[in-house]
PDB file of C-alpha atoms in Angstrom:
ATOM      1  CA  MET I   1       0.000   0.000   0.000  1.00 44.00           C
ATOM      2  CA  PRO I   2       1.402   3.435  -0.894  1.00 51.00           C
ATOM      3  CA  HIS I   3       1.442   6.278   1.593  1.00 53.00           C
ATOM      4  CA  SER I   4       2.134   9.942   0.913  1.00 50.00           C
ATOM      5  CA  THR I   5       3.099  13.175   2.642  1.00 49.00           C
ATOM      6  CA  ALA I   6       2.696  16.647   1.171  1.00 42.00           C
ATOM      7  CA  PHE I   7       5.050  19.590   1.823  1.00 36.00           C
ATOM      8  CA  GLN I   8       5.690  22.816  -0.041  1.00 38.00           C
ATOM      9  CA  GLU I   9       8.020  25.715   0.681  1.00 42.00           C
ATOM     10  CA  GLY I  10      10.751  27.737  -0.989  1.00 44.00           C
ATOM     11  CA  LEU I  11      13.531  25.182  -0.677  1.00 49.00           C
ATOM     12  CA  ALA I  12      11.524  21.974  -0.939  1.00 50.00           C
ATOM     13  CA  SER I  13       8.655  20.522  -2.874  1.00 47.00           C
ATOM     14  CA  ILE I  14       7.340  17.198  -1.691  1.00 54.00           C
ATOM     15  CA  GLU I  15       4.400  15.023  -2.524  1.00 80.00           C
ATOM     16  CA  MET I  16       6.132  11.936  -1.200  1.00 91.00           C
ATOM     17  CA  GLU I  17       4.786   8.506  -2.026  1.00 94.00           C
ATOM     18  CA  ILE I  18       6.210   5.207  -0.875  1.00 95.00           C
ATOM     19  CA  LYS I  19       4.934   2.252  -2.884  1.00 96.00           C
ATOM     20  CA  TYR I  20       5.847  -1.288  -1.921  1.00 96.00           C
ATOM     21  CA  ILE I  21       6.422  -3.287  -5.082  1.00 96.00           C
ATOM     22  CA  SER I  22       7.516  -6.581  -3.500  1.00 95.00           C
ATOM     23  CA  SER I  23       8.557  -8.096  -0.194  1.00 93.00           C
ATOM     24  CA  THR I  24      12.118  -6.901  -0.874  1.00 95.00           C
ATOM     25  CA  ALA I  25      11.760  -3.439  -2.452  1.00 97.00           C
ATOM     26  CA  TYR I  26       9.802  -0.200  -2.515  1.00 97.00           C
ATOM     27  CA  VAL I  27       9.715   2.838  -4.800  1.00 98.00           C
ATOM     28  CA  VAL I  28       9.864   6.400  -3.482  1.00 97.00           C
ATOM     29  CA  SER I  29       8.620   9.276  -5.623  1.00 96.00           C
ATOM     30  CA  GLY I  30       7.876  12.963  -5.338  1.00 93.00           C
ATOM     31  CA  VAL I  31      10.794  14.073  -3.151  1.00 94.00           C
ATOM     32  CA  HIS I  32      12.524  17.221  -4.455  1.00 93.00           C
ATOM     33  CA  LEU I  33      14.833  19.111  -2.106  1.00 93.00           C
ATOM     34  CA  ARG I  34      16.822  22.153  -3.161  1.00 92.00           C
ATOM     35  CA  ASN I  35      19.878  23.787  -1.586  1.00 91.00           C
ATOM     36  CA  LEU I  36      20.534  20.990   0.885  1.00 90.00           C
ATOM     37  CA  ASN I  37      23.391  22.755   2.619  1.00 87.00           C
ATOM     38  CA  LEU I  38      21.222  25.765   3.438  1.00 88.00           C
ATOM     39  CA  ARG I  39      18.782  23.717   5.456  1.00 93.00           C
ATOM     40  CA  ARG I  40      18.538  22.935   9.131  1.00 96.00           C
ATOM     41  CA  HIS I  41      18.297  19.174   9.492  1.00 98.00           C
ATOM     42  CA  CYS I  42      16.745  17.292  12.391  1.00 98.00           C
ATOM     43  CA  VAL I  43      18.027  13.721  12.514  1.00 98.00           C
ATOM     44  CA  PHE I  44      15.671  11.508  14.485  1.00 98.00           C
ATOM     45  CA  ASP I  45      15.239   7.903  15.513  1.00 98.00           C
ATOM     46  CA  LEU I  46      12.469   5.990  17.247  1.00 98.00           C
ATOM     47  CA  GLU I  47      12.485   2.916  19.437  1.00 97.00           C
ATOM     48  CA  ALA I  48       9.242   0.980  19.593  1.00 97.00           C
ATOM     49  CA  THR I  49       7.425  -2.050  20.935  1.00 97.00           C
ATOM     50  CA  GLY I  50       8.165  -3.872  17.678  1.00 95.00           C
ATOM     51  CA  PRO I  51       8.904  -3.537  13.948  1.00 94.00           C
ATOM     52  CA  ASP I  52       5.370  -2.948  12.615  1.00 95.00           C
ATOM     53  CA  PRO I  53       4.504   0.764  12.209  1.00 95.00           C
ATOM     54  CA  ASP I  54       0.803  -0.071  11.910  1.00 96.00           C
ATOM     55  CA  HIS I  55       0.498  -2.065  15.120  1.00 95.00           C
ATOM     56  CA  ASP I  56       3.462  -1.088  17.312  1.00 97.00           C
ATOM     57  CA  PHE I  57       4.033   2.018  19.430  1.00 98.00           C
ATOM     58  CA  ILE I  58       6.880   4.416  20.156  1.00 98.00           C
ATOM     59  CA  THR I  59       8.856   3.842  23.362  1.00 98.00           C
ATOM     60  CA  GLN I  60      11.622   6.408  22.847  1.00 98.00           C
ATOM     61  CA  ILE I  61      12.263   9.457  20.641  1.00 98.00           C
ATOM     62  CA  GLY I  62      15.747  10.804  20.023  1.00 98.00           C
ATOM     63  CA  ALA I  63      16.913  13.614  17.754  1.00 98.00           C
ATOM     64  CA  VAL I  64      19.876  15.888  17.059  1.00 98.00           C
ATOM     65  CA  ILE I  65      20.247  19.006  14.911  1.00 98.00           C
ATOM     66  CA  ILE I  66      22.637  19.442  11.983  1.00 98.00           C
ATOM     67  CA  GLU I  67      23.271  23.052  11.063  1.00 95.00           C
ATOM     68  CA  ASN I  68      26.064  24.802   9.173  1.00 91.00           C
ATOM     69  CA  GLY I  69      27.464  21.427   8.138  1.00 92.00           C
ATOM     70  CA  ALA I  70      27.981  20.145  11.686  1.00 96.00           C
ATOM     71  CA  ILE I  71      26.210  18.125  14.356  1.00 97.00           C
ATOM     72  CA  GLN I  72      24.989  20.503  17.062  1.00 97.00           C
ATOM     73  CA  GLU I  73      25.582  18.268  20.060  1.00 90.00           C
ATOM     74  CA  HIS I  74      24.064  20.848  22.401  1.00 95.00           C
ATOM     75  CA  GLN I  75      20.794  20.654  20.447  1.00 97.00           C
ATOM     76  CA  THR I  76      19.447  17.211  21.247  1.00 98.00           C
ATOM     77  CA  PHE I  77      16.093  15.710  22.129  1.00 98.00           C
ATOM     78  CA  GLU I  78      15.566  12.485  24.048  1.00 98.00           C
ATOM     79  CA  THR I  79      12.575  11.134  25.903  1.00 98.00           C
ATOM     80  CA  LEU I  80      10.996   7.847  26.836  1.00 98.00           C
ATOM     81  CA  VAL I  81       7.385   7.344  25.753  1.00 98.00           C
ATOM     82  CA  LYS I  82       4.876   5.127  27.530  1.00 98.00           C
ATOM     83  CA  PRO I  83       3.140   2.876  24.986  1.00 98.00           C
ATOM     84  CA  PRO I  84      -0.356   1.454  25.408  1.00 97.00           C
ATOM     85  CA  LYS I  85       0.990  -2.089  25.339  1.00 96.00           C
ATOM     86  CA  PRO I  86       4.009  -3.761  26.975  1.00 97.00           C
ATOM     87  CA  ILE I  87       7.368  -4.205  25.255  1.00 97.00           C
ATOM     88  CA  PRO I  88       8.031  -7.864  24.370  1.00 96.00           C
ATOM     89  CA  GLU I  89      10.989  -9.395  26.177  1.00 96.00           C
ATOM     90  CA  LYS I  90      13.048  -9.750  22.978  1.00 95.00           C
ATOM     91  CA  ILE I  91      12.670  -6.021  22.276  1.00 95.00           C
ATOM     92  CA  GLU I  92      13.653  -5.232  25.863  1.00 95.00           C
ATOM     93  CA  ARG I  93      16.853  -7.213  25.298  1.00 94.00           C
ATOM     94  CA  LEU I  94      17.562  -5.485  21.975  1.00 92.00           C
ATOM     95  CA  THR I  95      17.059  -1.894  23.116  1.00 93.00           C
ATOM     96  CA  GLY I  96      17.833  -2.127  26.797  1.00 93.00           C
ATOM     97  CA  ILE I  97      14.563  -0.277  27.443  1.00 96.00           C
ATOM     98  CA  SER I  98      12.406  -2.207  29.902  1.00 96.00           C
ATOM     99  CA  ASN I  99       8.749  -2.003  30.781  1.00 97.00           C
ATOM    100  CA  HIS I 100       9.888  -0.901  34.238  1.00 97.00           C
ATOM    101  CA  ASP I 101      11.718   2.061  32.664  1.00 96.00           C
ATOM    102  CA  LEU I 102       8.475   3.218  31.065  1.00 97.00           C
ATOM    103  CA  GLU I 103       6.261   3.067  34.153  1.00 96.00           C
ATOM    104  CA  THR I 104       6.695   6.797  34.829  1.00 96.00           C
ATOM    105  CA  ALA I 105       7.206   7.893  31.200  1.00 98.00           C
ATOM    106  CA  ARG I 106       4.816  10.323  29.544  1.00 98.00           C
ATOM    107  CA  SER I 107       2.477   9.298  26.741  1.00 97.00           C
ATOM    108  CA  PHE I 108       3.066  10.209  23.102  1.00 98.00           C
ATOM    109  CA  ALA I 109       0.302  12.799  23.318  1.00 96.00           C
ATOM    110  CA  GLU I 110       2.158  14.475  26.203  1.00 97.00           C
ATOM    111  CA  VAL I 111       5.608  14.591  24.541  1.00 97.00           C
ATOM    112  CA  PHE I 112       4.525  15.285  20.960  1.00 97.00           C
ATOM    113  CA  GLU I 113       4.421  19.081  21.084  1.00 96.00           C
ATOM    114  CA  GLU I 114       7.951  19.235  22.496  1.00 97.00           C
ATOM    115  CA  PHE I 115       9.278  17.089  19.673  1.00 98.00           C
ATOM    116  CA  ARG I 116       7.261  18.960  17.082  1.00 97.00           C
ATOM    117  CA  GLU I 117       8.713  22.262  18.283  1.00 97.00           C
ATOM    118  CA  PHE I 118      12.249  20.817  18.298  1.00 97.00           C
ATOM    119  CA  CYS I 119      12.089  19.724  14.657  1.00 96.00           C
ATOM    120  CA  LYS I 120       9.943  22.598  13.371  1.00 94.00           C
ATOM    121  CA  GLY I 121      11.215  24.076  10.119  1.00 93.00           C
ATOM    122  CA  SER I 122      13.826  21.357   9.611  1.00 96.00           C
ATOM    123  CA  VAL I 123      14.300  18.655   7.031  1.00 96.00           C
ATOM    124  CA  LEU I 124      13.821  15.408   8.942  1.00 97.00           C
ATOM    125  CA  VAL I 125      16.516  12.770   8.421  1.00 98.00           C
ATOM    126  CA  THR I 126      16.184   9.072   9.244  1.00 97.00           C
ATOM    127  CA  GLN I 127      17.755   5.712   8.400  1.00 97.00           C
ATOM    128  CA  ALA I 128      15.313   3.181   6.955  1.00 95.00           C
ATOM    129  CA  GLY I 129      12.740   5.748   8.036  1.00 96.00           C
ATOM    130  CA  TYR I 130      10.569   5.543   4.931  1.00 97.00           C
ATOM    131  CA  GLU I 131       9.793   1.983   5.967  1.00 96.00           C
ATOM    132  CA  PHE I 132       9.431   2.406   9.715  1.00 96.00           C
ATOM    133  CA  ASP I 133      10.150   5.618  11.640  1.00 97.00           C
ATOM    134  CA  HIS I 134       8.201   8.050   9.473  1.00 96.00           C
ATOM    135  CA  PRO I 135       5.007   5.973   9.076  1.00 96.00           C
ATOM    136  CA  LEU I 136       5.153   5.043  12.777  1.00 97.00           C
ATOM    137  CA  LEU I 137       5.419   8.720  13.738  1.00 97.00           C
ATOM    138  CA  GLN I 138       2.532   9.636  11.444  1.00 96.00           C
ATOM    139  CA  ASN I 139       0.422   6.780  12.786  1.00 97.00           C
ATOM    140  CA  GLU I 140       1.050   7.886  16.367  1.00 98.00           C
ATOM    141  CA  CYS I 141      -0.100  11.403  15.444  1.00 97.00           C
ATOM    142  CA  ILE I 142      -3.317  10.008  13.969  1.00 97.00           C
ATOM    143  CA  ARG I 143      -3.947   7.676  16.920  1.00 97.00           C
ATOM    144  CA  ASN I 144      -3.509  10.531  19.383  1.00 97.00           C
ATOM    145  CA  GLY I 145      -5.400  13.195  17.456  1.00 97.00           C
ATOM    146  CA  ARG I 146      -2.261  15.273  16.903  1.00 96.00           C
ATOM    147  CA  PRO I 147      -1.399  17.171  13.697  1.00 95.00           C
ATOM    148  CA  ILE I 148       0.690  15.260  11.174  1.00 91.00           C
ATOM    149  CA  ILE I 149       4.288  16.478  10.996  1.00 91.00           C
ATOM    150  CA  LYS I 150       4.647  17.854   7.478  1.00 89.00           C
ATOM    151  CA  GLU I 151       8.363  18.604   7.351  1.00 92.00           C
ATOM    152  CA  PRO I 152      10.126  16.882   4.432  1.00 93.00           C
ATOM    153  CA  VAL I 153      11.948  13.632   5.155  1.00 95.00           C
ATOM    154  CA  ILE I 154      15.218  12.273   3.780  1.00 97.00           C
ATOM    155  CA  ASP I 155      16.022   8.617   4.369  1.00 98.00           C
ATOM    156  CA  THR I 156      19.804   8.092   4.330  1.00 98.00           C
ATOM    157  CA  LYS I 157      19.232   4.642   2.856  1.00 98.00           C
ATOM    158  CA  ALA I 158      17.340   6.147  -0.081  1.00 98.00           C
ATOM    159  CA  LEU I 159      19.900   8.944  -0.457  1.00 98.00           C
ATOM    160  CA  TYR I 160      22.739   6.413  -0.629  1.00 98.00           C
ATOM    161  CA  THR I 161      20.791   4.446  -3.245  1.00 98.00           C
ATOM    162  CA  TYR I 162      20.219   7.684  -5.182  1.00 98.00           C
ATOM    163  CA  LEU I 163      23.957   8.416  -5.168  1.00 98.00           C
ATOM    164  CA  TYR I 164      24.986   4.810  -5.864  1.00 98.00           C
ATOM    165  CA  PRO I 165      22.167   3.333  -7.978  1.00 96.00           C
ATOM    166  CA  ASP I 166      24.119   0.169  -8.777  1.00 96.00           C
ATOM    167  CA  VAL I 167      24.364  -0.892  -5.129  1.00 95.00           C
ATOM    168  CA  SER I 168      23.370  -4.551  -4.828  1.00 94.00           C
ATOM    169  CA  GLU I 169      23.394  -4.895  -1.028  1.00 94.00           C
ATOM    170  CA  ILE I 170      20.644  -3.897   1.376  1.00 96.00           C
ATOM    171  CA  VAL I 171      21.690  -0.469   2.633  1.00 97.00           C
ATOM    172  CA  SER I 172      21.543  -1.212   6.351  1.00 96.00           C
ATOM    173  CA  THR I 173      23.068   0.966   9.048  1.00 96.00           C
ATOM    174  CA  ASN I 174      25.953  -1.490   9.431  1.00 96.00           C
ATOM    175  CA  TYR I 175      26.537  -1.425   5.671  1.00 97.00           C
ATOM    176  CA  LEU I 176      26.723   2.378   5.693  1.00 98.00           C
ATOM    177  CA  ILE I 177      29.097   2.361   8.657  1.00 98.00           C
ATOM    178  CA  ARG I 178      31.463   0.078   6.736  1.00 97.00           C
ATOM    179  CA  GLN I 179      31.147   1.769   3.350  1.00 97.00           C
ATOM    180  CA  LEU I 180      31.486   5.325   4.626  1.00 98.00           C
ATOM    181  CA  GLY I 181      34.034   4.668   7.364  1.00 97.00           C
ATOM    182  CA  ILE I 182      31.787   5.972  10.152  1.00 97.00           C
ATOM    183  CA  TYR I 183      33.159   5.942  13.697  1.00 96.00           C
ATOM    184  CA  ASP I 184      30.581   4.314  15.986  1.00 95.00           C
ATOM    185  CA  GLN I 185      32.537   3.017  18.972  1.00 93.00           C
ATOM    186  CA  ASP I 186      31.193   5.797  21.200  1.00 94.00           C
ATOM    187  CA  ILE I 187      27.566   5.166  20.201  1.00 94.00           C
ATOM    188  CA  ARG I 188      25.012   3.225  22.225  1.00 88.00           C
ATOM    189  CA  ARG I 189      23.113   1.432  19.480  1.00 90.00           C
ATOM    190  CA  HIS I 190      19.370   0.762  19.588  1.00 90.00           C
ATOM    191  CA  ARG I 191      18.835   3.806  21.784  1.00 94.00           C
ATOM    192  CA  ALA I 192      17.121   6.678  20.016  1.00 97.00           C
ATOM    193  CA  LEU I 193      19.597   9.497  20.691  1.00 97.00           C
ATOM    194  CA  GLY I 194      22.676   7.351  20.094  1.00 97.00           C
ATOM    195  CA  ASP I 195      21.275   6.121  16.788  1.00 97.00           C
ATOM    196  CA  SER I 196      20.309   9.689  15.841  1.00 98.00           C
ATOM    197  CA  ILE I 197      23.910  10.839  16.287  1.00 98.00           C
ATOM    198  CA  LEU I 198      25.115   7.858  14.259  1.00 98.00           C
ATOM    199  CA  ILE I 199      22.639   8.627  11.459  1.00 98.00           C
ATOM    200  CA  ALA I 200      23.761  12.257  11.555  1.00 98.00           C
ATOM    201  CA  ARG I 201      27.359  11.170  10.916  1.00 98.00           C
ATOM    202  CA  ILE I 202      26.183   9.040   8.005  1.00 98.00           C
ATOM    203  CA  PHE I 203      24.149  11.903   6.581  1.00 98.00           C
ATOM    204  CA  LEU I 204      27.061  14.348   6.761  1.00 98.00           C
ATOM    205  CA  LYS I 205      29.203  11.883   4.791  1.00 98.00           C
ATOM    206  CA  LEU I 206      26.493  11.672   2.153  1.00 98.00           C
ATOM    207  CA  LEU I 207      26.261  15.465   2.028  1.00 97.00           C
ATOM    208  CA  GLU I 208      30.021  15.555   1.452  1.00 96.00           C
ATOM    209  CA  GLU I 209      29.529  13.251  -1.530  1.00 97.00           C
ATOM    210  CA  CYS I 210      26.731  15.460  -2.852  1.00 96.00           C
ATOM    211  CA  ASN I 211      29.023  18.481  -2.573  1.00 95.00           C
ATOM    212  CA  ALA I 212      31.877  16.648  -4.293  1.00 96.00           C
ATOM    213  CA  ARG I 213      29.550  15.967  -7.226  1.00 96.00           C
ATOM    214  CA  GLY I 214      28.195  19.497  -7.265  1.00 95.00           C
ATOM    215  CA  LEU I 215      24.739  18.319  -6.226  1.00 95.00           C
ATOM    216  CA  GLN I 216      22.901  21.007  -4.289  1.00 91.00           C
ATOM    217  CA  SER I 217      19.479  19.472  -4.949  1.00 94.00           C
ATOM    218  CA  ILE I 218      18.087  15.949  -4.995  1.00 94.00           C
ATOM    219  CA  SER I 219      15.022  14.386  -6.596  1.00 94.00           C
ATOM    220  CA  PHE I 220      13.583  10.987  -5.764  1.00 96.00           C
ATOM    221  CA  ASP I 221      11.241   9.959  -8.578  1.00 94.00           C
ATOM    222  CA  ASP I 222      10.601   6.245  -9.011  1.00 96.00           C
ATOM    223  CA  LEU I 223      13.707   5.508  -6.946  1.00 97.00           C
ATOM    224  CA  GLN I 224      13.750   1.790  -6.154  1.00 97.00           C
ATOM    225  CA  VAL I 225      15.171   0.925  -2.745  1.00 97.00           C
ATOM    226  CA  LYS I 226      15.789  -2.468  -1.160  1.00 96.00           C
ATOM    227  CA  ARG I 227      13.769  -3.042   1.984  1.00 95.00           C
ATOM    228  CA  VAL I 228      15.191  -3.720   5.418  1.00 90.00           C
ATOM    229  CA  LYS I 229      15.896  -7.321   6.294  1.00 82.00           C
ATOM    230  CA  LEU I 230      14.871  -7.689   9.907  1.00 72.00           C
ATOM    231  CA  ASP I 231      17.106  -9.284  12.473  1.00 63.00           C
ATOM    232  CA  PRO I 232      15.881 -12.839  13.278  1.00 54.00           C
ATOM    233  CA  LEU I 233      15.362 -11.587  16.854  1.00 50.00           C
ATOM    234  CA  LEU I 234      12.416  -9.553  15.546  1.00 51.00           C
TER     235      LEU I 234
END
C-alpha cells in the first residue's frame, strides 16, 4: 500500500509517495529538495514495541540538529514514551529499554508538542525511516489526534541508493558504517539518541559526496530501494 506526505516551501517541494512493489523493495517518488546545505536538518530515531509501524508504538524518541554542516551536540532531544501495550521481552533485550523504565514515562500525546517544536522548520533525516520511523510517527499522530508532521523527510538509505544506484546490497546501518568509514565506537546502538547521532554522521558523509559531485538538490522519482531485512530476533 502506498502512503504519501505533502510539503511545499521555498527550498523543498514534496508530494512523497512510498509504494511497496515486493517483499524486498519499494519505490519512493515525489521528493525534491533544493539547496541541501542551506537547510537545518533534524536527525531523528524511534524505538518501539516492535517492527510494525501499523500495530506497534513508540517507546523512545531521540533527535539531534545538523546546522552549518555540523552536528549541534548541544541541540538534542531524548525522551521515553509510555506505549499502550508492553514491550516484548526480545525487544527489551535489543534496546535495553524495559517495561519498568516506562512506568513513569509520559504518553506520546504528552511529549509530541515538544518534539514537534524541536524539529519545526527542519528537514527530517532518518535511516530506513521511509519503511518504519516516518510511518510510525505519522500513525502515532493520527492515533492521538495530533497534527501530522509535514516537514520533508530524507532517508539516508534512499539517499545512498540515489547516489549509488548500482548498489546490490541492502543499505543497512551497518553497511553504511562500513562503506562510509563511520566511527561508531562511542555510540550506544538501539537507543534513540545514540542512533540519531550515528545517522547524523552518516548523513554528513552523504552530504560531502553530494558536494563533491556538485549536487545542491536531490530528486527521488521512481527511486527503487531495497527493503530492510529484519534481524531474526524480531
